Coordinates of C-alpha atoms in Angstrom, one line a residue:
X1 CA 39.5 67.8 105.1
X2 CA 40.5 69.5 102.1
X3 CA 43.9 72.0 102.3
X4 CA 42.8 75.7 102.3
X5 CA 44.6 77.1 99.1
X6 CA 46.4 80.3 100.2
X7 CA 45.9 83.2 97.9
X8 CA 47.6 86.5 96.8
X9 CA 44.3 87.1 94.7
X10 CA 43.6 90.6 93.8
X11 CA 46.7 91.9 94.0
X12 CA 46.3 93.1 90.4
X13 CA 48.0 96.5 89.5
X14 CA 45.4 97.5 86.8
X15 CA 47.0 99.8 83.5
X16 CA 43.5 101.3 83.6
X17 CA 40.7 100.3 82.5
X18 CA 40.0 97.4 80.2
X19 CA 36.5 97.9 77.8
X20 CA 33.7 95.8 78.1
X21 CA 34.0 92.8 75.8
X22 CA 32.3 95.0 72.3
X23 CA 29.3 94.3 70.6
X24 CA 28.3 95.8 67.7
X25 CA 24.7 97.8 67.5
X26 CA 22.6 94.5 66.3
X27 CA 23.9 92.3 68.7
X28 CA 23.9 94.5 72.0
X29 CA 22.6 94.0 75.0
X30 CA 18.8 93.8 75.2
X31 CA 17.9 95.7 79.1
X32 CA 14.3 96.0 78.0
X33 CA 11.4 93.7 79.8
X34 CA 11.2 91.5 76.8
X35 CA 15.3 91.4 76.5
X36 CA 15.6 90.0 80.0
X37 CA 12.5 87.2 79.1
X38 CA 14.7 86.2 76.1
X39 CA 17.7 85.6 78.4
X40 CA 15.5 84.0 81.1
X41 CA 13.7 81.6 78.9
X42 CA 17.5 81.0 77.3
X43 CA 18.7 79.4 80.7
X44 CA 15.6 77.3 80.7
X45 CA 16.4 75.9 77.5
X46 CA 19.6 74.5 78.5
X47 CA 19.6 70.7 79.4
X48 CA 19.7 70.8 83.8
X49 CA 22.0 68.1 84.7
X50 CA 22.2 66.5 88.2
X51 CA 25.4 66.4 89.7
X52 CA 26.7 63.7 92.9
X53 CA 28.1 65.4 95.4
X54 CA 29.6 62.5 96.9
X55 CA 31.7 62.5 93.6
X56 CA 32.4 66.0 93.6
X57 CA 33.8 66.3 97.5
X58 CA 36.2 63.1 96.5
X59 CA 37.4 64.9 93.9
X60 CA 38.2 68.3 96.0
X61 CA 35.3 70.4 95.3
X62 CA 33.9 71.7 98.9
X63 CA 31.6 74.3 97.6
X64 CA 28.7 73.2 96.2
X65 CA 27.7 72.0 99.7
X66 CA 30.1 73.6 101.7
X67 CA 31.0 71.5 104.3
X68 CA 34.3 71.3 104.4
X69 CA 35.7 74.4 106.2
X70 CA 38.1 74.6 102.8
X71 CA 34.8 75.9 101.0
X72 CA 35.6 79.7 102.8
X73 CA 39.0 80.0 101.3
X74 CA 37.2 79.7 98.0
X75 CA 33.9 82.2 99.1
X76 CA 36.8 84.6 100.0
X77 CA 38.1 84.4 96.9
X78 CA 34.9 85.1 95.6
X79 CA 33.9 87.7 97.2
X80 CA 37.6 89.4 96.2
X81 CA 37.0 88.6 92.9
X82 CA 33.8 90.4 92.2
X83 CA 34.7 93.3 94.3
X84 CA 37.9 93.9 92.0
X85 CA 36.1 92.8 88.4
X86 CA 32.8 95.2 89.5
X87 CA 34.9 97.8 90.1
X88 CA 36.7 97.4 86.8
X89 CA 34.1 96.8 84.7
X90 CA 35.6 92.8 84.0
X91 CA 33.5 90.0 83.5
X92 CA 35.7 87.3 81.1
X93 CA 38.6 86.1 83.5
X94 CA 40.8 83.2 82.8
X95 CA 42.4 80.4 85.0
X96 CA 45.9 79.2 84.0
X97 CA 48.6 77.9 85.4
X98 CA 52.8 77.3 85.1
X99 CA 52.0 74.0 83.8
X100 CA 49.5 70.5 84.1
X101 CA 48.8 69.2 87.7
X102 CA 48.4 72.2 89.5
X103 CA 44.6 71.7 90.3
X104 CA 43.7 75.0 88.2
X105 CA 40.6 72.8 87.0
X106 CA 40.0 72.5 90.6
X107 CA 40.1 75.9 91.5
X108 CA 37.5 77.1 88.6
X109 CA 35.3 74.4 89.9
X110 CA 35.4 75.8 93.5
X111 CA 35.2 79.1 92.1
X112 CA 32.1 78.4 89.9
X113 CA 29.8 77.1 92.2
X114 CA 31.2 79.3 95.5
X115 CA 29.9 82.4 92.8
X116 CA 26.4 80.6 92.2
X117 CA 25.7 80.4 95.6
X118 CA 25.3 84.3 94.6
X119 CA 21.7 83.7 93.5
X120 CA 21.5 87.2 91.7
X121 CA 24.9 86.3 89.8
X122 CA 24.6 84.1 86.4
X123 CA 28.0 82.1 86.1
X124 CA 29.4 80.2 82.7
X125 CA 32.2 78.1 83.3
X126 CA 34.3 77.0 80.0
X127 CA 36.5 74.6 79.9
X128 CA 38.9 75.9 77.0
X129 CA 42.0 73.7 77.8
X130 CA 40.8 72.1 74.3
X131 CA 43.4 69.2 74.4
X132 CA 41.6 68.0 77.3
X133 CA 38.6 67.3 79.1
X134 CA 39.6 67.7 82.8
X135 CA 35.8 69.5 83.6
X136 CA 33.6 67.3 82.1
X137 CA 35.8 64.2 83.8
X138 CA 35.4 66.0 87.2
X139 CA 31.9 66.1 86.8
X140 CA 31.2 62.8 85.3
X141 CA 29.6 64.0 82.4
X142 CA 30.0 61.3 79.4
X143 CA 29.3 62.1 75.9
X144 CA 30.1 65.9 76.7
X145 CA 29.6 68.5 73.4
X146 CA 32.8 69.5 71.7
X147 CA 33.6 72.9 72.8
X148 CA 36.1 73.8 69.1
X149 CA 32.7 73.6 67.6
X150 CA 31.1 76.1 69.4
X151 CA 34.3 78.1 68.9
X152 CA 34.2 77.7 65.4
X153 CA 30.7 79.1 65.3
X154 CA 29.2 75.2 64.3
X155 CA 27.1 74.7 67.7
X156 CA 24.5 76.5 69.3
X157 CA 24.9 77.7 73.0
X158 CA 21.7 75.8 73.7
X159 CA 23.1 73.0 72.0
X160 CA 26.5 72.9 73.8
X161 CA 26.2 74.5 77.5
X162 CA 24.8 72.5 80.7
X163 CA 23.0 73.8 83.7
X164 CA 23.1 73.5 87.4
X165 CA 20.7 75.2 88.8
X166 CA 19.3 78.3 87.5
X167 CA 22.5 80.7 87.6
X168 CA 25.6 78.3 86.4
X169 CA 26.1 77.7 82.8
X170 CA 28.5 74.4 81.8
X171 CA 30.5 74.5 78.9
X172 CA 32.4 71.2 79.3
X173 CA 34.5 69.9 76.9
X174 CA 33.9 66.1 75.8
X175 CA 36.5 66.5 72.4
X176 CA 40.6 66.5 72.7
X177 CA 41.6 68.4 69.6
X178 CA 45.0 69.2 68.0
X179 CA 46.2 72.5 66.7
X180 CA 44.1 74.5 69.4
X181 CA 45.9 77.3 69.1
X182 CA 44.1 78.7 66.0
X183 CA 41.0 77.9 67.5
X184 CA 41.7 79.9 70.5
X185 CA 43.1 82.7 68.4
X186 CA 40.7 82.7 65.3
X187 CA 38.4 85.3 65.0
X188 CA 34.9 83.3 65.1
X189 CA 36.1 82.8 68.8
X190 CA 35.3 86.4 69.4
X191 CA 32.1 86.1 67.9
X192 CA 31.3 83.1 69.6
X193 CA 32.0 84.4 73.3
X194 CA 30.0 87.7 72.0
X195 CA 27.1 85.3 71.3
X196 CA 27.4 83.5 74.8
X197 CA 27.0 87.0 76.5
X198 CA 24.1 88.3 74.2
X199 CA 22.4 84.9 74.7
X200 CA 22.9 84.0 78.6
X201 CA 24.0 87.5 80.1
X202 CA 26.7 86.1 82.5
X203 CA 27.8 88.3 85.0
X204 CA 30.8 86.3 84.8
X205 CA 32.5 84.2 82.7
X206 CA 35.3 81.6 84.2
X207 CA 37.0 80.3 81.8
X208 CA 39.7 77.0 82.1
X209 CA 42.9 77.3 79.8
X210 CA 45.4 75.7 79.0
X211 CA 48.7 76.1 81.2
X212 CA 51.0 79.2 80.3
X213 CA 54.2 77.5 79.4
X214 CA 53.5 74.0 77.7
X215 CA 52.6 76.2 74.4
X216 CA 51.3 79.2 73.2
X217 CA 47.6 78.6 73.5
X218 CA 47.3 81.1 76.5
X219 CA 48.9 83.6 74.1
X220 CA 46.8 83.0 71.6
X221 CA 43.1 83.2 73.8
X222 CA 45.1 86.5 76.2
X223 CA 43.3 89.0 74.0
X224 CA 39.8 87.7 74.3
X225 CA 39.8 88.0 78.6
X226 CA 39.5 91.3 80.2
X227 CA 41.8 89.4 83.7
X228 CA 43.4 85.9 84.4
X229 CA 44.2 84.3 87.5
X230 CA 47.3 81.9 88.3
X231 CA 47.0 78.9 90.2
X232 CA 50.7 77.7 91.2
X233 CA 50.6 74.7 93.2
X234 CA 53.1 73.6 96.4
X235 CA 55.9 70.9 95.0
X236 CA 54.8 71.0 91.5
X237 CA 55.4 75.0 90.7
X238 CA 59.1 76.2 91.0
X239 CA 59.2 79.7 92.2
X240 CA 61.1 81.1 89.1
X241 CA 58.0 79.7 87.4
X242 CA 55.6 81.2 89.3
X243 CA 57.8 84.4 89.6
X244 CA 57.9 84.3 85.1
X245 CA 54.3 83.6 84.7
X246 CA 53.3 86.1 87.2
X247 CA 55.7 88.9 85.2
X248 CA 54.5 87.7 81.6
X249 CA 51.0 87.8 82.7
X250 CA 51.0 90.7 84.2
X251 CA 52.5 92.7 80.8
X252 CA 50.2 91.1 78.8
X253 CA 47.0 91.0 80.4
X254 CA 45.2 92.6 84.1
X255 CA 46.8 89.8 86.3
X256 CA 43.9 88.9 88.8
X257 CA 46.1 87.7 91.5
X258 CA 48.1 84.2 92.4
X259 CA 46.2 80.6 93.5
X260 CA 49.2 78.8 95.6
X261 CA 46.9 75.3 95.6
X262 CA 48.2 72.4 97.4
X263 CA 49.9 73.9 100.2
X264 CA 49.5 72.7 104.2
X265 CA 48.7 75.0 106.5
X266 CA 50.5 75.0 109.9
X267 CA 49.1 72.5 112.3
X268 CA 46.3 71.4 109.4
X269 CA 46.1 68.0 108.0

């Protein structure tokens, strides 16, 4: 069994209210009849890949079949989440944490499928922690796309996103790059993410990052998220870490809440 991660999610002390990512008036959202087709037959066209669930639950992810108990720690979470971002207007939040081996990767994971269970909610999860490819390793998923290309406007969303299922949209990175923080902070990034939510109309977008203080990638990607959500881990995350993050977060961006991952609860295993 799988530790329950304790959260202090949605704790968020919002500044007011942050816009809807904009669009300009060619590329806005289609509501029409033949808008929602185009989105509908867009899903289809992405490549359906089958995913081992035995691999999965090894690797700590309890909600795509949900049975481990851990899975409702995560559906609470969830439910949190959408309750705060719907009433806000939100739909691009980001996962960071103080820094590596905190199991944030793991927590967008969880996160990801516990929303897709939500039948009614389409999902893209992005794994933007560029010098890495923690998602597409968790998944098994060899010979993933290069997710700077997309970035960079050189890759179709057809061409680069995954699908499980008919709600959850996979943008795994197969590539490590160097330099990412230019990616993250150019301005065909913008475009790029605009084109993601004209073409797939995700109700939300989760979104893996790099952690907050091994560089200034976070910084650079900050303005492009509407929340972000810190996942601190038990042994690994000092408190004056978790206590800085938290504060920078918070003055930068519409802090979410705080993931503490890896903790025991009394009298678990």
């Amino acid at each position: 069994m799988m530790d329950s991660p304790r959260t202090n999610l949605l704790k968020a002390r919002p500044r007011g209210l942050l816009p809807a990512p904009a669009m300009d008036e060619e590329g806005s959202v289609d509501r029409t009849d033949t808008g929602q087709a185009q989105v509908r037959q867009a899903w289809r066209a992405l490549r359906s890949i089958p995913l081992e669930p035995s691999r999965l639950s090894d690797r700590r992810i309890v909600t795509l079949e949900r049975r481990d108990p851990a899975h409702v720690a995560f559906d609470i979470m969830r439910t949190r989440m959408l309750k705060t971002m719907g009433e806000n207007n939100w739909r691009r939040v980001g996962v960071t944490s103080p820094t590596a081996g905190c199991g944030k990767t793991m927590v967008c994971a969880n996160l990801a499928f516990s929303l897709a269970h939500h039948l009614e909610c389409r999902v893209a999860l992005l794994d933007l922690d560029l010098s890495r490819t923690s998602l597409a390793d968790l998944f098994g998923v060899g010979q993933a796309p290069s997710m700077a290309r997309f970035l960079q406007g050189r890759s179709a969303v057809e061409d680069v996103f995954l699908r499980h299922a008919d709600n959850l949209a996979l943008g795994l990175n197969g590539c490590t790059e160097s330099f990412t923080t230019e990616i993250l902070h150019g301005r065909q990034t913008g475009s790029a993410l605009e084109t993601l939510e004209r073409t797939l109309e995700p109700d939300i977008m989760l979104i893996d990052l790099p952690p907050q203080r091994t560089s200034d990638e976070l910084l650079a990607f900050l303005p492009h998220l509407d929340c972000i959500l810190l996942v601190a881990a038990a042994g690994v995350s000092t408190v004056y870490e978790i206590d800085t993050c938290e504060r920078e977060l918070d003055e930068e961006s519409h802090l979410l809440g705080v993931v503490l991952n890896k903790c025991h609860e009394p009298g678990g295993r």
